[in-house]
Every structure is written in C-alpha cells, then in structure tokens.
PDB file of C-alpha atoms in Angstrom:
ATOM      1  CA  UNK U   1      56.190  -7.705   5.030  1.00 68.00           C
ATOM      2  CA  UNK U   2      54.084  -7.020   2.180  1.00 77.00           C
ATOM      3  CA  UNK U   3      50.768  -8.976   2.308  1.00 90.00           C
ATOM      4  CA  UNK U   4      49.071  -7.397  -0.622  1.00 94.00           C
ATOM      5  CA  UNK U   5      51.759  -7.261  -3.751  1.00 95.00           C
ATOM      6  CA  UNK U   6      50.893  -5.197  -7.056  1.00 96.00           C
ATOM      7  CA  UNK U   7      54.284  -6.136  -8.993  1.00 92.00           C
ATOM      8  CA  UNK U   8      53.880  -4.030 -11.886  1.00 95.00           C
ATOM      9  CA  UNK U   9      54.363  -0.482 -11.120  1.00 94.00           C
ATOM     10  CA  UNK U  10      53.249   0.825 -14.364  1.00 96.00           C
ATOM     11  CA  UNK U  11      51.284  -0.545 -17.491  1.00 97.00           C
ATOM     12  CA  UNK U  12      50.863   0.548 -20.893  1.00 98.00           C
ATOM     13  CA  UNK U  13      47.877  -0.715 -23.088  1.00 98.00           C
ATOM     14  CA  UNK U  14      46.624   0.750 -26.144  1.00 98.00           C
ATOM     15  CA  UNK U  15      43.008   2.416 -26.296  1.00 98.00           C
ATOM     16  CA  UNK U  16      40.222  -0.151 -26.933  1.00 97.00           C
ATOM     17  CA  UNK U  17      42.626  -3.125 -26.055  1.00 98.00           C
ATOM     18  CA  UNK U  18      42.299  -5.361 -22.790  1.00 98.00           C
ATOM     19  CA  UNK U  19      43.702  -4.229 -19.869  1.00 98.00           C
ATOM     20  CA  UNK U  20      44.844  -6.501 -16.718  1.00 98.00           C
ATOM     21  CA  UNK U  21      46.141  -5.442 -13.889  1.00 98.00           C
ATOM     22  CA  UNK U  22      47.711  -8.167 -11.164  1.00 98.00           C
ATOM     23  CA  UNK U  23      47.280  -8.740  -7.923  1.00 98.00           C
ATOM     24  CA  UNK U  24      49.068 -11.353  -4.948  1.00 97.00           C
ATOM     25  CA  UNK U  25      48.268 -11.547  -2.062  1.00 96.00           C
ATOM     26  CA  UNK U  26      50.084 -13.973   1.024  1.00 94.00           C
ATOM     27  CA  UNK U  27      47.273 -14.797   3.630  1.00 90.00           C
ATOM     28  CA  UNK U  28      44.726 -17.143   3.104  1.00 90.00           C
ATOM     29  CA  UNK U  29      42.627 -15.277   5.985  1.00 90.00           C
ATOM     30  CA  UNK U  30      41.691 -12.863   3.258  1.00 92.00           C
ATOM     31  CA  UNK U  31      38.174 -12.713   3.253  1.00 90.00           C
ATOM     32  CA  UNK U  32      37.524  -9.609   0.880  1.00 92.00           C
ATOM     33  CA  UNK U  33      39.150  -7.976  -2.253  1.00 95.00           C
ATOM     34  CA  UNK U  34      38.342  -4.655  -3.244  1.00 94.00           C
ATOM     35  CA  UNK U  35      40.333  -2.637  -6.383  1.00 96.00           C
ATOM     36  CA  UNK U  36      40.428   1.546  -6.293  1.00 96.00           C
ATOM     37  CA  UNK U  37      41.206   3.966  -8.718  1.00 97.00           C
ATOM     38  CA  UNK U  38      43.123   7.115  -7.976  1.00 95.00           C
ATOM     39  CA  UNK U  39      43.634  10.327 -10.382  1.00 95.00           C
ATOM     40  CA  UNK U  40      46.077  12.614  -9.875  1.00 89.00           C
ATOM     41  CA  UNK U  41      45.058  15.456  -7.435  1.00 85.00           C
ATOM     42  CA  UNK U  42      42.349  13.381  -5.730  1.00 91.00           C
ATOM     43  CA  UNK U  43      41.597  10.763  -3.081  1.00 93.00           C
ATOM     44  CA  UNK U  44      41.166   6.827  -4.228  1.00 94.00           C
ATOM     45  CA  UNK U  45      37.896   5.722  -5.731  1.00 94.00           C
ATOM     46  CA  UNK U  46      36.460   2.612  -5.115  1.00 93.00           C
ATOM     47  CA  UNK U  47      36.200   0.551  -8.173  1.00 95.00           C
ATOM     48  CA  UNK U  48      34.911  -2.922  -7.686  1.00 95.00           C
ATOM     49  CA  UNK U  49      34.868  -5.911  -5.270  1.00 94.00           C
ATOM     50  CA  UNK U  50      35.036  -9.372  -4.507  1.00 95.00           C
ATOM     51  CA  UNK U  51      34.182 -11.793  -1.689  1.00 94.00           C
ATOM     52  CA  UNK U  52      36.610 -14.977  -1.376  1.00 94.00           C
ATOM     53  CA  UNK U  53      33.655 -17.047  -1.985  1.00 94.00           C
ATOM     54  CA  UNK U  54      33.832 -16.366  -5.678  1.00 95.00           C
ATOM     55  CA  UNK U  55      35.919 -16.359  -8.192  1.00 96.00           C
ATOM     56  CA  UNK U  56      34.396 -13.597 -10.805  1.00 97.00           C
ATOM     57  CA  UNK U  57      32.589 -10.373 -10.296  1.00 97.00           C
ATOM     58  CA  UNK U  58      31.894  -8.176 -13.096  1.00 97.00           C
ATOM     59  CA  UNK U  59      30.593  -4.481 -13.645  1.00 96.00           C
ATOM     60  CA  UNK U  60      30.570  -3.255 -17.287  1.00 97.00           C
ATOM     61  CA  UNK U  61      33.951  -2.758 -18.714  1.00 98.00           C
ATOM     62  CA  UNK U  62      35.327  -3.789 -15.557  1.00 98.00           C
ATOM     63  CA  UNK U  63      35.784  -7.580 -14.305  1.00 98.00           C
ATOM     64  CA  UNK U  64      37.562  -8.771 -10.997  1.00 98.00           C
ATOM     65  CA  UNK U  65      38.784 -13.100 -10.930  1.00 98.00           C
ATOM     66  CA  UNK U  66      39.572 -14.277  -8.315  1.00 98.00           C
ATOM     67  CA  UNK U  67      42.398 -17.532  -7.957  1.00 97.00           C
ATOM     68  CA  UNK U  68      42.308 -18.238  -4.255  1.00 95.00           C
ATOM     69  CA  UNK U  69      44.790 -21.545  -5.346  1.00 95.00           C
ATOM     70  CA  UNK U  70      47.248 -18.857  -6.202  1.00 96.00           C
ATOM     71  CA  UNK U  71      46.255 -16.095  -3.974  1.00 96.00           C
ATOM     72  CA  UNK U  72      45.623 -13.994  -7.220  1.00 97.00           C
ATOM     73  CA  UNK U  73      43.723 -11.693  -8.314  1.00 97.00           C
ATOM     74  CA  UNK U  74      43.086  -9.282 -11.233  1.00 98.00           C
ATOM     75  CA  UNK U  75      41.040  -6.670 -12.740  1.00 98.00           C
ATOM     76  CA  UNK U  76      40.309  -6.642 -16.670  1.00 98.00           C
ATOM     77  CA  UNK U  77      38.489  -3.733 -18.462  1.00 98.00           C
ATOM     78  CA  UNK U  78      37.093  -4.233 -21.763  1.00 98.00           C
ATOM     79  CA  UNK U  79      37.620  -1.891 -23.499  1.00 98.00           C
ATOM     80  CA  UNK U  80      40.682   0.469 -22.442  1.00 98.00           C
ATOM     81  CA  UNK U  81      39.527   4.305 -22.585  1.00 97.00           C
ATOM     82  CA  UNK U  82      41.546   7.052 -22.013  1.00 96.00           C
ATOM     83  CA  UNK U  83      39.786   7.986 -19.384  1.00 96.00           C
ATOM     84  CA  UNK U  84      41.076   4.525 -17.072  1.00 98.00           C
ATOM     85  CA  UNK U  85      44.042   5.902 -17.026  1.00 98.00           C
ATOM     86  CA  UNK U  86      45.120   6.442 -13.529  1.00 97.00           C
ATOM     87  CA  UNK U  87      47.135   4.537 -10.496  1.00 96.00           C
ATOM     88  CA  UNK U  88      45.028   1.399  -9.497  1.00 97.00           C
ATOM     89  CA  UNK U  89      45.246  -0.245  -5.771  1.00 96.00           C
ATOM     90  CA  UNK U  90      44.076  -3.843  -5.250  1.00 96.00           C
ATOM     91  CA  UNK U  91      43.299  -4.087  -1.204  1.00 95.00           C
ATOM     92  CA  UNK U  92      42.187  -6.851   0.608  1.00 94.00           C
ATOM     93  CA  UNK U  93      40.233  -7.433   3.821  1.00 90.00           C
ATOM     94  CA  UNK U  94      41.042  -9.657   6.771  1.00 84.00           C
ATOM     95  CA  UNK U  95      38.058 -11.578   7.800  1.00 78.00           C
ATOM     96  CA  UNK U  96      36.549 -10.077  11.313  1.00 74.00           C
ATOM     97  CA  UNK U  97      38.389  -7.425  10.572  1.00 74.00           C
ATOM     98  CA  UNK U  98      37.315  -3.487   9.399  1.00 73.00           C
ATOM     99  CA  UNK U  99      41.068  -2.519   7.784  1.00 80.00           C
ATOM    100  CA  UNK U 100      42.128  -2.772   4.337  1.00 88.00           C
ATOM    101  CA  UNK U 101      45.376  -3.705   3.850  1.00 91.00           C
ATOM    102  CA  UNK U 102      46.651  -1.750  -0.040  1.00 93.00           C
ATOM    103  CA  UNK U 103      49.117  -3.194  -2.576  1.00 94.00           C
ATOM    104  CA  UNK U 104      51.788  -0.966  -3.910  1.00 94.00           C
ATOM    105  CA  UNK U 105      49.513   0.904  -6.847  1.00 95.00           C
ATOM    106  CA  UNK U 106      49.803   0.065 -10.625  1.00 96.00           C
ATOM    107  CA  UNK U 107      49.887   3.270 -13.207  1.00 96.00           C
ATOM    108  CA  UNK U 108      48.112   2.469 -15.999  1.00 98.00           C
ATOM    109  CA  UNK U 109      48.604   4.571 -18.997  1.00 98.00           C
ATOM    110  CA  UNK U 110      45.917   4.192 -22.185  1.00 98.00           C
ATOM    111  CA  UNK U 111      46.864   5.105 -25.078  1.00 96.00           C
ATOM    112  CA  UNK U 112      45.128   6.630 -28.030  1.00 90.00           C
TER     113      UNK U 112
ATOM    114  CA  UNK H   1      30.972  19.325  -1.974  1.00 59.00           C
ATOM    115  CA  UNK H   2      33.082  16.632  -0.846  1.00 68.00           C
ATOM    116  CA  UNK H   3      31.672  14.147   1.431  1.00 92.00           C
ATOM    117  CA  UNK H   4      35.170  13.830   3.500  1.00 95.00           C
ATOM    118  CA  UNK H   5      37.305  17.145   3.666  1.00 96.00           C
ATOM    119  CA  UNK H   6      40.614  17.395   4.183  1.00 97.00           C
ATOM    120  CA  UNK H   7      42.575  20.897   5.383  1.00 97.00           C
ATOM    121  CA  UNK H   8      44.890  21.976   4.596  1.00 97.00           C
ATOM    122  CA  UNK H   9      45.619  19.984   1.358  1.00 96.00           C
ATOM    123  CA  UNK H  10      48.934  21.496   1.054  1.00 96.00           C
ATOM    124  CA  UNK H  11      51.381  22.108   3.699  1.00 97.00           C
ATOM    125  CA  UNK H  12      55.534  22.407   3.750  1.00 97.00           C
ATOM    126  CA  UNK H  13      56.772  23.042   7.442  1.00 96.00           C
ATOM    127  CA  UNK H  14      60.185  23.041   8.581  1.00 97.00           C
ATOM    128  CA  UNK H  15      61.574  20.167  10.595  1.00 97.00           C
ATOM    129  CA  UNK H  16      60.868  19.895  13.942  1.00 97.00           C
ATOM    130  CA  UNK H  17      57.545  21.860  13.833  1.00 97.00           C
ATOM    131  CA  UNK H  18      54.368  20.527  15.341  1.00 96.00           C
ATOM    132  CA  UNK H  19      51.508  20.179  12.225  1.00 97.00           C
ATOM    133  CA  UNK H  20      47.850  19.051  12.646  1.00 97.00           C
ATOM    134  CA  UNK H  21      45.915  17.549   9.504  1.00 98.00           C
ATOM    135  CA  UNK H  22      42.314  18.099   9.828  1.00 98.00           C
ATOM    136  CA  UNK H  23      39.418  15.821   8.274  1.00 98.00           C
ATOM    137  CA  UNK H  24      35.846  16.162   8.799  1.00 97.00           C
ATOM    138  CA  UNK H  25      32.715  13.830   6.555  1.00 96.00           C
ATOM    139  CA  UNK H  26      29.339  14.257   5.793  1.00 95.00           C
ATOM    140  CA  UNK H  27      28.883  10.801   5.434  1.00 91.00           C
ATOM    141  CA  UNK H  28      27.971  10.201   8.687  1.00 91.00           C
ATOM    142  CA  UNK H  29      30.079   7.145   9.046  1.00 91.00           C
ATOM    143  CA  UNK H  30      31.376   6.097  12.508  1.00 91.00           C
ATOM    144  CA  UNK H  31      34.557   4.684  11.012  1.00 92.00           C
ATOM    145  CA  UNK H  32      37.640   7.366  10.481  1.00 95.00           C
ATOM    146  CA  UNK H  33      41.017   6.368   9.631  1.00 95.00           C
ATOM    147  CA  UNK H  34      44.097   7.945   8.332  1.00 97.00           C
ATOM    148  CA  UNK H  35      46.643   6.739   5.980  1.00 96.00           C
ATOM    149  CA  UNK H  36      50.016   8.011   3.861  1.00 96.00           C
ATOM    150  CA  UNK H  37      50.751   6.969   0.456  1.00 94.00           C
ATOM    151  CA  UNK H  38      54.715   6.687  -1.135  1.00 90.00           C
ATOM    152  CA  UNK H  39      55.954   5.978  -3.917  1.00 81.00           C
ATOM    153  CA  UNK H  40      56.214   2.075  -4.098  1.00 81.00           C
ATOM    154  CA  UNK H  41      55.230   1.380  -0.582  1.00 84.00           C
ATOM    155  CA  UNK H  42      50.862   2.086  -1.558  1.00 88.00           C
ATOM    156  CA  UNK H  43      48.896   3.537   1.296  1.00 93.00           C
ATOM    157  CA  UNK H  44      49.467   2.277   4.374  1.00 93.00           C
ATOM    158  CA  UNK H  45      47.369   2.857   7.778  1.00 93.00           C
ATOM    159  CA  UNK H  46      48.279   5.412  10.364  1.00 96.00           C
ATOM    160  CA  UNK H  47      45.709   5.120  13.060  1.00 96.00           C
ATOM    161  CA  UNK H  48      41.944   4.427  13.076  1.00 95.00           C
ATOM    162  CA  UNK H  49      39.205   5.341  14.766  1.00 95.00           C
ATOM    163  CA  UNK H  50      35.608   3.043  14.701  1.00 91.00           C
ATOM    164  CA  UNK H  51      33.500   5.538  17.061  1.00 91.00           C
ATOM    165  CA  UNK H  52      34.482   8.358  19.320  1.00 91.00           C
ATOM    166  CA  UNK H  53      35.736   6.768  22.185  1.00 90.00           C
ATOM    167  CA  UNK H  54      37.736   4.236  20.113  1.00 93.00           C
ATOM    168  CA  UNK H  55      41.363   5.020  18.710  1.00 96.00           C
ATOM    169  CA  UNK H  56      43.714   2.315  17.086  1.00 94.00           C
ATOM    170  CA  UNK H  57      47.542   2.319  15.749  1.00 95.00           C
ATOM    171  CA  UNK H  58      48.032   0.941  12.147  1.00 93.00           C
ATOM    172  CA  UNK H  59      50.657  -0.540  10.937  1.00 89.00           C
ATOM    173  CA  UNK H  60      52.809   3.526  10.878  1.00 94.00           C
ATOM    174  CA  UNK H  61      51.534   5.094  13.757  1.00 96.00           C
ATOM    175  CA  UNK H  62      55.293   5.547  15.439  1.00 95.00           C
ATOM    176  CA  UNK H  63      55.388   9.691  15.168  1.00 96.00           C
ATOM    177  CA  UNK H  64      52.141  10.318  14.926  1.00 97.00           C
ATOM    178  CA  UNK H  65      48.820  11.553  17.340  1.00 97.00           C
ATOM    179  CA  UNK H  66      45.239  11.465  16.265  1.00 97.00           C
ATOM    180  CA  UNK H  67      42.392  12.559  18.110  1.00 97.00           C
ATOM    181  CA  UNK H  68      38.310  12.100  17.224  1.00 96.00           C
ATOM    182  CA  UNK H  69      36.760  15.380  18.344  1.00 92.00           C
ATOM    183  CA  UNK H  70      33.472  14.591  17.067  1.00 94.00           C
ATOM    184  CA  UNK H  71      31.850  11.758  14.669  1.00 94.00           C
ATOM    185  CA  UNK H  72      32.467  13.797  11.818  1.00 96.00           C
ATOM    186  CA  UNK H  73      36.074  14.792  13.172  1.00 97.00           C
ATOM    187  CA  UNK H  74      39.115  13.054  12.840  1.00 98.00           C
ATOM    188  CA  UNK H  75      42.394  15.527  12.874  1.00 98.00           C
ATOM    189  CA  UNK H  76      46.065  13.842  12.550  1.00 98.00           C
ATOM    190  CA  UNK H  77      49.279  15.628  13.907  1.00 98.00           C
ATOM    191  CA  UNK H  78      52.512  15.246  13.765  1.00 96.00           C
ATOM    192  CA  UNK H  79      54.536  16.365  17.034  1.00 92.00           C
ATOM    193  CA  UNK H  80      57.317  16.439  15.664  1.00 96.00           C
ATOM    194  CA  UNK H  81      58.220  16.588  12.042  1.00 96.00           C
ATOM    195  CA  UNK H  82      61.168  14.968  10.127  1.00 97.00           C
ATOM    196  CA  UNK H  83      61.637  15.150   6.661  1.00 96.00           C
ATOM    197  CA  UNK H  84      61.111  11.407   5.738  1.00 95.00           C
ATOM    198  CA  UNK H  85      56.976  12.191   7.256  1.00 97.00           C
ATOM    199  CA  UNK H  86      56.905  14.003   3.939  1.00 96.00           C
ATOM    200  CA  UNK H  87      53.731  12.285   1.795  1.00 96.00           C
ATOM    201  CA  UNK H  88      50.386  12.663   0.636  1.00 96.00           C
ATOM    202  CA  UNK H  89      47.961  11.980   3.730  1.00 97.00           C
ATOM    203  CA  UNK H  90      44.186  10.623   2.919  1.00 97.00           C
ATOM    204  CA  UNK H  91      41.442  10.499   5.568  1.00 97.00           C
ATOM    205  CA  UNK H  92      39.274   8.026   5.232  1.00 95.00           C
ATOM    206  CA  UNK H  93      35.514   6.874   6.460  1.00 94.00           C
ATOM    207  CA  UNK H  94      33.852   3.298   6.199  1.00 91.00           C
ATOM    208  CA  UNK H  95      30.574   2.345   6.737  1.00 83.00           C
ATOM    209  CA  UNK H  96      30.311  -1.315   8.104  1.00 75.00           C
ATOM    210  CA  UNK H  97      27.383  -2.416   6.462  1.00 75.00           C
ATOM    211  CA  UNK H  98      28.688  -2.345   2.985  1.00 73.00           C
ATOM    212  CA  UNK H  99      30.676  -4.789   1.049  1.00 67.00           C
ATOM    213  CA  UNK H 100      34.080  -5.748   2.178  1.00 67.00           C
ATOM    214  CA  UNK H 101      33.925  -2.480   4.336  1.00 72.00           C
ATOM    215  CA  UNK H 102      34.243  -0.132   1.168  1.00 82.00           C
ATOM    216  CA  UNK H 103      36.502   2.535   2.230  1.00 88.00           C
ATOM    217  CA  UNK H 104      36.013   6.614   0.958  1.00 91.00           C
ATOM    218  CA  UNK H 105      38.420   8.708   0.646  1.00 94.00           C
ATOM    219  CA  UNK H 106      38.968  12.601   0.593  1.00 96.00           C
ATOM    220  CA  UNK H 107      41.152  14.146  -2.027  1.00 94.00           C
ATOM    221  CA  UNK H 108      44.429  14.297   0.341  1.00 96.00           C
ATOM    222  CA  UNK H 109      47.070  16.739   1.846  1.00 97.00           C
ATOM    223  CA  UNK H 110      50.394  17.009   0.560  1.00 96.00           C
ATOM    224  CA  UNK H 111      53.274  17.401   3.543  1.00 97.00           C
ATOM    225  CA  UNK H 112      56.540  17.969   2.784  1.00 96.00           C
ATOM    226  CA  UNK H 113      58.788  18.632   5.980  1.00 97.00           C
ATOM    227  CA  UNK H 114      62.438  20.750   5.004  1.00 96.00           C
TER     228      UNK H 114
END
C-alpha cells in the first residue's frame, strides 16, 4: 500500500516557467514532509522541508504548501532552470518515528 | 570526498551468488539505513540501523542481511541472488537532531543479478 503517492511520473515545463510537482499522501500521522532531488549517476539530495504545523515553507526559487485537508502537498520553483531538471521524491515522516517513507519519483524535464 | 561511500557502485553477479554492498560515512551519524530504488515503485527501505547494537527490517528486508561493523559501517548482502534483486542500492545516514530527520545519501550501487 502506497502511503506516499507522486502520480505524475514525468513533467515537462518550459525554462523560466513555474514548475509544480504533486504530492498525496494517506496517513494523517504524518508529522514531516521533506522533497529530494536526484541526478542521474548520484545519490538523492535533500531539497526542502516542511513540518505539518504549516502550510508554506519557502527557500528561493523553491516553495513547499502544504494542504493537510487534502493530504497534499507540492513543491513550486520559480523560475524553471535547466539545471532542476532531475527525478524529484516527496517523503514524509511518521511522527515518533526516524524513517522516511518515499513517493514514486517525478522526472522533471526543463526545457530551453 | 563523499561524506557516505558506497563500494562497489557497480556490480552484475550471476544468480544464486552471495554479494555484499559496502557503505561507510564521515558524517559521523549514528543512523545507517539501506534502501533500493525501481522504476515506479521510489526507494523503499531495506533494513536500518540507529546505533551499533541496533538493526531493523524495512518494509523489503525478505532476502536480504545487513550487519553494522562499526559507526561508520553499514555493509548489505544478499545471500542469495535472484534476478528480480536487480536495482540501484543507496546507503543512507540521518542525524536526529535535524529537521524531519533529513536523510543523506551516497551516490548508489547498481546490481544487476543474470
């Protein structure tokens, strides 16, 4: 059963565009979200986070919200380079808990 | 240098062979952990370790042996392989006392078992 659903496996934006990458996840006992990056040829990267007490984090280009309603989340970056283009993982965090459970993995493709 | 190491980071064995992945960190983390990543399924836990003396299943571990030589160790082996063990294998290492329990990864090992 899988808690942690990325249902795009691939997106295509066009460089200097928004992109947004999805996230849903199926237990409320979530208590952390965390997105990675992962280029070919090397380990994951992590990316950005956010604690189920809010609903918006944001690092420069890169902005994490947060719908607990839903159980959704997703990851903008303003704007799209070339270089974002890799496979993202959204992972979330039971609370009491040290594991990340991963979503499936998005490939995002920028464009020039 | 990398701070988590992985050897060897390419591997193809023959079915029914016993292989050990091998991790080591500089990061002086307590908390190991192994995972595989395929195609459509993400990465998904193996076994974990939070300190020397500790060793966990994850949600995979069915095939699989770890063992945590050292703090910095943390080697994975398969007893015996079959060909659907064939994937990219990350070791991991956590440190508690950061955000959400930020996971880092080395750069992985690619199995494939004929």
């Amino acid at each position: 059963d899988q808690q942690v659903k990325q249902n795009s496996p691939s997106l295509s934006v066009q460089e200097g565009r928004i992109s947004i990458l999805n996230c849903d996840y199926t237990n409320s006992m979530f208590d952390y979200f965390l997105w990675y990056k992962k280029y070919p040829a090397e380990g994951p990267t992590f990316l950005i986070s956010i604690s189920s007490i809010k609903d918006k984090n944001e690092d420069g280009r890169f902005t994490v919200f947060l719908n607990k309603s839903a159980k959704h989340l997703s990851l903008h970056i303003v704007p799209s380079q070339p270089g974002d283009s890799a496979v993202y993982f959204c992972a979330a965090k039971f609370q009491g808990a040290q594991k990340l459970v991963f979503g499936q993995g998005t490939r995002l493709t920028i464009n020039p | 240098d990398a701070d988590v190491t992985q050897t060897p980071r390419n591997r193809i064995t023959k079915t029914g062979k016993r292989i050990m992945l091998e991790c080591s960190q500089t990061k002086g983390h307590d908390r190991m952990y192994w995972y595989r990543q395929d195609p459509g399924l993400g990465l998904r836990l193996i076994y974990y370790s939070f300190d020397v003396k500790d060793i966990n299943k994850g949600e995979i571990s069915d095939g699989y042996s770890v063992s945590r030589q050292a703090q910095a160790k943390f080697s994975l082996s398969l007893e015996s392989a079959i060909p659907n063990q064939t994937a990219l294998y990350f070791c991991a290492t956590s440190d508690p006392g950061t955000a959400g329990n930020t996971i880092y990864f080395g750069e992985g090992s690619w199995l494939t078992v004929v």
